[in-house]
mmCIF file of N, CA, C and O in Angstrom:
data_model
loop_
_atom_site.group_PDB
_atom_site.id
_atom_site.type_symbol
_atom_site.label_atom_id
_atom_site.label_comp_id
_atom_site.label_asym_id
_atom_site.label_seq_id
_atom_site.Cartn_x
_atom_site.Cartn_y
_atom_site.Cartn_z
ATOM 1 N N HIS E 1 159.226 71.671 157.519
ATOM 2 C CA HIS E 1 158.170 72.245 156.807
ATOM 3 C C HIS E 1 157.775 73.536 157.424
ATOM 4 O O HIS E 1 158.126 73.950 158.605
ATOM 5 N N CYS E 2 157.158 74.458 156.611
ATOM 6 C CA CYS E 2 156.690 75.808 157.006
ATOM 7 C C CYS E 2 155.319 75.884 157.432
ATOM 8 O O CYS E 2 154.436 75.155 156.922
ATOM 9 N N THR E 3 155.157 76.710 158.381
ATOM 10 C CA THR E 3 153.755 76.985 158.856
ATOM 11 C C THR E 3 153.475 78.419 158.626
ATOM 12 O O THR E 3 154.487 79.277 158.514
ATOM 13 N N ALA E 4 152.280 78.869 158.641
ATOM 14 C CA ALA E 4 151.865 80.325 158.477
ATOM 15 C C ALA E 4 152.435 81.088 159.619
ATOM 16 O O ALA E 4 152.988 82.204 159.454
ATOM 17 N N HIS E 5 152.419 80.510 160.866
ATOM 18 C CA HIS E 5 152.952 81.130 162.025
ATOM 19 C C HIS E 5 154.455 81.377 161.801
ATOM 20 O O HIS E 5 154.971 82.446 162.195
ATOM 21 N N GLY E 6 155.178 80.412 161.417
ATOM 22 C CA GLY E 6 156.571 80.430 161.283
ATOM 23 C C GLY E 6 156.986 81.542 160.238
ATOM 24 O O GLY E 6 158.039 82.246 160.458
ATOM 25 N N LEU E 7 156.300 81.572 159.061
ATOM 26 C CA LEU E 7 156.571 82.638 158.115
ATOM 27 C C LEU E 7 156.289 83.977 158.629
ATOM 28 O O LEU E 7 157.034 84.829 158.409
ATOM 29 N N ARG E 8 155.190 84.125 159.369
ATOM 30 C CA ARG E 8 154.844 85.438 159.923
ATOM 31 C C ARG E 8 155.867 85.870 160.919
ATOM 32 O O ARG E 8 156.326 87.018 160.929
ATOM 33 N N LYS E 9 156.327 84.966 161.774
ATOM 34 C CA LYS E 9 157.344 85.315 162.788
ATOM 35 C C LYS E 9 158.627 85.750 162.138
ATOM 36 O O LYS E 9 159.286 86.693 162.641
ATOM 37 N N ALA E 10 159.029 84.817 161.093
ATOM 38 C CA ALA E 10 160.360 85.178 160.409
ATOM 39 C C ALA E 10 160.309 86.651 159.795
ATOM 40 O O ALA E 10 161.227 87.374 159.926
ATOM 41 N N ALA E 11 159.257 86.875 159.163
ATOM 42 C CA ALA E 11 159.092 88.185 158.488
ATOM 43 C C ALA E 11 159.085 89.351 159.597
ATOM 44 O O ALA E 11 159.652 90.370 159.378
ATOM 45 N N THR E 12 158.364 89.055 160.640
ATOM 46 C CA THR E 12 158.381 90.091 161.773
ATOM 47 C C THR E 12 159.742 90.327 162.331
ATOM 48 O O THR E 12 160.097 91.435 162.621
ATOM 49 N N ILE E 13 160.464 89.141 162.720
ATOM 50 C CA ILE E 13 161.808 89.349 163.171
ATOM 51 C C ILE E 13 162.705 90.141 162.247
ATOM 52 O O ILE E 13 163.414 91.009 162.667
ATOM 53 N N ARG E 14 162.589 89.858 160.909
ATOM 54 C CA ARG E 14 163.503 90.581 159.996
ATOM 55 C C ARG E 14 163.143 92.063 159.953
ATOM 56 O O ARG E 14 164.004 92.875 159.822
ATOM 57 N N ALA E 15 161.900 92.354 159.876
ATOM 58 C CA ALA E 15 161.397 93.709 159.911
ATOM 59 C C ALA E 15 161.917 94.321 161.177
ATOM 60 O O ALA E 15 162.268 95.546 161.188
ATOM 61 N N ALA E 16 161.694 93.756 162.256
ATOM 62 C CA ALA E 16 162.032 94.315 163.555
ATOM 63 C C ALA E 16 163.557 94.652 163.588
ATOM 64 O O ALA E 16 164.004 95.689 164.143
ATOM 65 N N ASN E 17 164.248 93.723 163.181
ATOM 66 C CA ASN E 17 165.732 94.024 163.023
ATOM 67 C C ASN E 17 166.192 95.136 162.192
ATOM 68 O O ASN E 17 167.271 95.706 162.308
ATOM 69 N N LEU E 18 165.240 95.555 161.198
ATOM 70 C CA LEU E 18 165.503 96.633 160.395
ATOM 71 C C LEU E 18 165.083 97.920 161.006
ATOM 72 O O LEU E 18 165.331 99.046 160.498
ATOM 73 N N GLY E 19 164.458 97.894 162.221
ATOM 74 C CA GLY E 19 164.083 99.086 162.933
ATOM 75 C C GLY E 19 162.676 99.526 162.578
ATOM 76 O O GLY E 19 162.289 100.596 162.888
ATOM 77 N N VAL E 20 161.843 98.655 161.989
ATOM 78 C CA VAL E 20 160.458 98.973 161.696
ATOM 79 C C VAL E 20 159.706 99.224 162.997
ATOM 80 O O VAL E 20 159.870 98.538 163.968
ATOM 81 N N SER E 21 158.817 100.186 162.983
ATOM 82 C CA SER E 21 158.039 100.519 164.227
ATOM 83 C C SER E 21 157.122 99.408 164.684
ATOM 84 O O SER E 21 156.838 98.483 163.874
ATOM 85 N N GLN E 22 156.835 99.412 165.899
ATOM 86 C CA GLN E 22 155.914 98.382 166.517
ATOM 87 C C GLN E 22 154.634 98.464 165.840
ATOM 88 O O GLN E 22 153.968 97.347 165.662
ATOM 89 N N GLN E 23 154.051 99.624 165.472
ATOM 90 C CA GLN E 23 152.798 99.686 164.834
ATOM 91 C C GLN E 23 152.887 99.034 163.485
ATOM 92 O O GLN E 23 151.981 98.235 162.988
ATOM 93 N N ALA E 24 153.970 99.201 162.590
ATOM 94 C CA ALA E 24 154.170 98.511 161.419
ATOM 95 C C ALA E 24 154.300 97.016 161.569
ATOM 96 O O ALA E 24 153.767 96.285 160.787
ATOM 97 N N LEU E 25 154.984 96.558 162.636
ATOM 98 C CA LEU E 25 155.040 95.119 162.911
ATOM 99 C C LEU E 25 153.703 94.555 163.170
ATOM 100 O O LEU E 25 153.443 93.440 162.712
ATOM 101 N N LYS E 26 152.922 95.316 163.874
ATOM 102 C CA LYS E 26 151.556 94.827 164.147
ATOM 103 C C LYS E 26 150.777 94.685 162.893
ATOM 104 O O LYS E 26 150.029 93.627 162.710
ATOM 105 N N ALA E 27 150.863 95.708 161.931
ATOM 106 C CA ALA E 27 150.236 95.542 160.739
ATOM 107 C C ALA E 27 150.716 94.317 159.818
ATOM 108 O O ALA E 27 149.874 93.605 159.231
ATOM 109 N N LEU E 28 152.080 94.108 159.923
ATOM 110 C CA LEU E 28 152.642 93.089 159.102
ATOM 111 C C LEU E 28 152.165 91.643 159.612
ATOM 112 O O LEU E 28 151.703 90.876 158.740
ATOM 113 N N GLY E 29 152.034 91.473 160.815
ATOM 114 C CA GLY E 29 151.679 90.151 161.451
ATOM 115 C C GLY E 29 150.133 90.194 161.649
ATOM 116 O O GLY E 29 149.552 89.041 162.077
ATOM 117 N N GLN E 30 149.347 91.163 161.268
ATOM 118 C CA GLN E 30 147.908 91.192 161.421
ATOM 119 C C GLN E 30 147.529 91.089 162.888
ATOM 120 O O GLN E 30 146.432 90.423 163.160
ATOM 121 N N TRP E 31 148.405 91.539 163.814
ATOM 122 C CA TRP E 31 148.011 91.409 165.262
ATOM 123 C C TRP E 31 147.225 92.678 165.687
ATOM 124 O O TRP E 31 147.315 93.830 165.112
ATOM 125 N N LYS E 32 146.336 92.617 166.654
ATOM 126 C CA LYS E 32 145.517 93.658 167.154
ATOM 127 C C LYS E 32 146.123 94.302 168.442
ATOM 128 O O LYS E 32 145.887 95.445 168.661
ATOM 129 N N GLN E 33 146.820 93.451 169.204
ATOM 130 C CA GLN E 33 147.313 93.923 170.542
ATOM 131 C C GLN E 33 148.885 94.091 170.416
ATOM 132 O O GLN E 33 149.549 93.408 169.797
ATOM 133 N N ASP E 34 149.322 95.198 171.153
ATOM 134 C CA ASP E 34 150.692 95.499 171.138
ATOM 135 C C ASP E 34 151.568 94.369 171.819
ATOM 136 O O ASP E 34 152.649 94.044 171.405
ATOM 137 N N ALA E 35 150.916 93.694 172.811
ATOM 138 C CA ALA E 35 151.695 92.647 173.478
ATOM 139 C C ALA E 35 152.133 91.433 172.589
ATOM 140 O O ALA E 35 153.143 90.875 172.863
ATOM 141 N N GLU E 36 151.356 91.355 171.492
ATOM 142 C CA GLU E 36 151.598 90.222 170.631
ATOM 143 C C GLU E 36 152.932 90.442 169.783
ATOM 144 O O GLU E 36 153.431 89.519 169.405
ATOM 145 N N VAL E 37 153.286 91.677 169.603
ATOM 146 C CA VAL E 37 154.417 91.978 168.835
ATOM 147 C C VAL E 37 155.563 92.531 169.648
ATOM 148 O O VAL E 37 156.639 92.586 169.227
ATOM 149 N N ARG E 38 155.292 92.821 170.931
ATOM 150 C CA ARG E 38 156.257 93.484 171.790
ATOM 151 C C ARG E 38 157.539 92.638 171.869
ATOM 152 O O ARG E 38 158.626 93.048 171.884
ATOM 153 N N THR E 39 157.377 91.285 171.962
ATOM 154 C CA THR E 39 158.494 90.396 172.190
ATOM 155 C C THR E 39 159.479 90.477 171.010
ATOM 156 O O THR E 39 160.724 90.640 171.314
ATOM 157 N N TYR E 40 159.072 90.608 169.737
ATOM 158 C CA TYR E 40 159.758 90.724 168.554
ATOM 159 C C TYR E 40 160.611 92.053 168.560
ATOM 160 O O TYR E 40 161.799 92.139 168.314
ATOM 161 N N ALA E 41 159.817 93.083 168.873
ATOM 162 C CA ALA E 41 160.435 94.468 168.907
ATOM 163 C C ALA E 41 161.461 94.618 169.985
ATOM 164 O O ALA E 41 162.483 95.081 169.743
ATOM 165 N N GLU E 42 161.232 94.043 171.236
ATOM 166 C CA GLU E 42 162.184 94.110 172.340
ATOM 167 C C GLU E 42 163.401 93.401 171.998
ATOM 168 O O GLU E 42 164.563 93.924 172.331
ATOM 169 N N LYS E 43 163.328 92.221 171.421
ATOM 170 C CA LYS E 43 164.530 91.385 171.124
ATOM 171 C C LYS E 43 165.404 92.175 170.015
ATOM 172 O O LYS E 43 166.529 92.146 170.115
ATOM 173 N N ALA E 44 164.696 92.715 168.975
ATOM 174 C CA ALA E 44 165.405 93.398 167.973
ATOM 175 C C ALA E 44 166.091 94.648 168.647
ATOM 176 O O ALA E 44 167.266 94.951 168.218
ATOM 177 N N ASN E 45 165.469 95.346 169.554
ATOM 178 C CA ASN E 45 166.094 96.487 170.164
ATOM 179 C C ASN E 45 167.364 96.103 171.007
ATOM 180 O O ASN E 45 168.329 96.736 170.858
ATOM 181 N N ARG E 46 167.184 94.926 171.673
ATOM 182 C CA ARG E 46 168.417 94.486 172.436
ATOM 183 C C ARG E 46 169.526 94.105 171.435
ATOM 184 O O ARG E 46 170.695 94.430 171.745
ATOM 185 N N ASN E 47 169.215 93.463 170.360
ATOM 186 C CA ASN E 47 170.213 93.008 169.322
ATOM 187 C C ASN E 47 170.968 94.250 168.748
ATOM 188 O O ASN E 47 172.173 94.282 168.715
ATOM 189 N N ARG E 48 170.071 95.303 168.485
ATOM 190 C CA ARG E 48 170.785 96.561 167.948
ATOM 191 C C ARG E 48 171.683 97.256 168.959
ATOM 192 O O ARG E 48 172.734 97.648 168.653
ATOM 193 N N LEU E 49 171.142 97.357 170.249
ATOM 194 C CA LEU E 49 171.878 97.996 171.316
ATOM 195 C C LEU E 49 173.222 97.194 171.441
ATOM 196 O O LEU E 49 174.341 97.778 171.672
ATOM 197 N N ALA E 50 173.187 95.867 171.453
ATOM 198 C CA ALA E 50 174.458 95.125 171.661
ATOM 199 C C ALA E 50 175.391 95.256 170.496
ATOM 200 O O ALA E 50 176.602 95.408 170.757
ATOM 201 N N ALA E 51 174.908 95.237 169.325
ATOM 202 C CA ALA E 51 175.748 95.491 168.193
ATOM 203 C C ALA E 51 176.422 96.862 168.210
ATOM 204 O O ALA E 51 177.604 97.003 168.005
ATOM 205 N N GLU E 52 175.656 97.908 168.552
ATOM 206 C CA GLU E 52 176.142 99.207 168.683
ATOM 207 C C GLU E 52 177.183 99.338 169.781
ATOM 208 O O GLU E 52 178.172 99.974 169.611
ATOM 209 N N THR E 53 176.900 98.742 170.875
ATOM 210 C CA THR E 53 177.869 98.697 171.977
ATOM 211 C C THR E 53 179.183 98.092 171.542
ATOM 212 O O THR E 53 180.299 98.607 171.890
ATOM 213 N N LEU E 54 179.176 96.935 170.853
ATOM 214 C CA LEU E 54 180.393 96.247 170.431
ATOM 215 C C LEU E 54 181.101 97.090 169.450
ATOM 216 O O LEU E 54 182.376 97.157 169.488
ATOM 217 N N ARG E 55 180.351 97.803 168.636
ATOM 218 C CA ARG E 55 181.048 98.695 167.621
ATOM 219 C C ARG E 55 181.821 99.811 168.312
ATOM 220 O O ARG E 55 182.927 100.128 168.007
ATOM 221 N N LEU E 56 181.141 100.413 169.344
ATOM 222 C CA LEU E 56 181.886 101.547 170.008
ATOM 223 C C LEU E 56 183.053 100.981 170.881
ATOM 224 O O LEU E 56 184.088 101.664 170.896
ATOM 225 N N VAL E 57 182.970 99.781 171.424
ATOM 226 C CA VAL E 57 184.130 99.314 172.137
ATOM 227 C C VAL E 57 185.338 98.958 171.105
ATOM 228 O O VAL E 57 186.425 99.312 171.494
ATOM 229 N N ALA E 58 184.978 98.425 169.898
ATOM 230 C CA ALA E 58 185.991 98.158 168.965
ATOM 231 C C ALA E 58 186.674 99.418 168.598
ATOM 232 O O ALA E 58 187.882 99.494 168.390
ATOM 233 N N GLU E 59 185.836 100.425 168.237
ATOM 234 C CA GLU E 59 186.434 101.762 167.893
ATOM 235 C C GLU E 59 187.328 102.352 168.933
ATOM 236 O O GLU E 59 188.389 102.830 168.638
ATOM 237 N N ALA E 60 186.849 102.301 170.195
ATOM 238 C CA ALA E 60 187.683 102.818 171.252
ATOM 239 C C ALA E 60 189.063 101.943 171.492
ATOM 240 O O ALA E 60 190.032 102.602 171.708
ATOM 241 N N GLU E 61 188.988 100.717 171.288
ATOM 242 C CA GLU E 61 190.175 99.942 171.408
ATOM 243 C C GLU E 61 191.055 100.238 170.256
ATOM 244 O O GLU E 61 192.360 100.379 170.462
ATOM 245 N N GLN E 62 190.589 100.428 169.037
ATOM 246 C CA GLN E 62 191.468 100.785 167.962
ATOM 247 C C GLN E 62 192.064 102.162 168.112
ATOM 248 O O GLN E 62 193.240 102.463 167.769
ATOM 249 N N ALA E 63 191.386 103.069 168.827
ATOM 250 C CA ALA E 63 191.946 104.416 169.058
ATOM 251 C C ALA E 63 192.835 104.421 170.276
ATOM 252 O O ALA E 63 193.403 105.474 170.575
ATOM 253 N N GLY E 64 192.953 103.259 170.999
ATOM 254 C CA GLY E 64 193.752 103.233 172.143
ATOM 255 C C GLY E 64 193.083 103.889 173.383
ATOM 256 O O GLY E 64 193.773 104.207 174.334
ATOM 257 N N ASN E 65 191.799 103.927 173.375
ATOM 258 C CA ASN E 65 191.093 104.566 174.480
ATOM 259 C C ASN E 65 190.659 103.593 175.542
ATOM 260 O O ASN E 65 190.044 103.883 176.560
ATOM 261 N N ILE E 66 190.780 102.314 175.394
ATOM 262 C CA ILE E 66 190.430 101.294 176.277
ATOM 263 C C ILE E 66 191.679 100.437 176.537
ATOM 264 O O ILE E 66 192.407 99.992 175.612
ATOM 265 N N GLY E 67 191.970 100.178 177.822
ATOM 266 C CA GLY E 67 193.055 99.331 178.097
ATOM 267 C C GLY E 67 192.882 97.941 178.307
ATOM 268 O O GLY E 67 191.921 97.395 178.257
#
């Protein structure tokens, strides 16, 4: 079953993964405090950094720059 909180959380996670600003995430979830949305933004940033790092490593391996 779906709850209002679950739907709001899912929408916020999807938006955060697209790089939406923390202020926009706050507006989306109708939160007043930065702390309430910080968790979603930080996780999305970690996911983006990890994906970018893996992409760079794969490119370096294909170019023969990593042993």
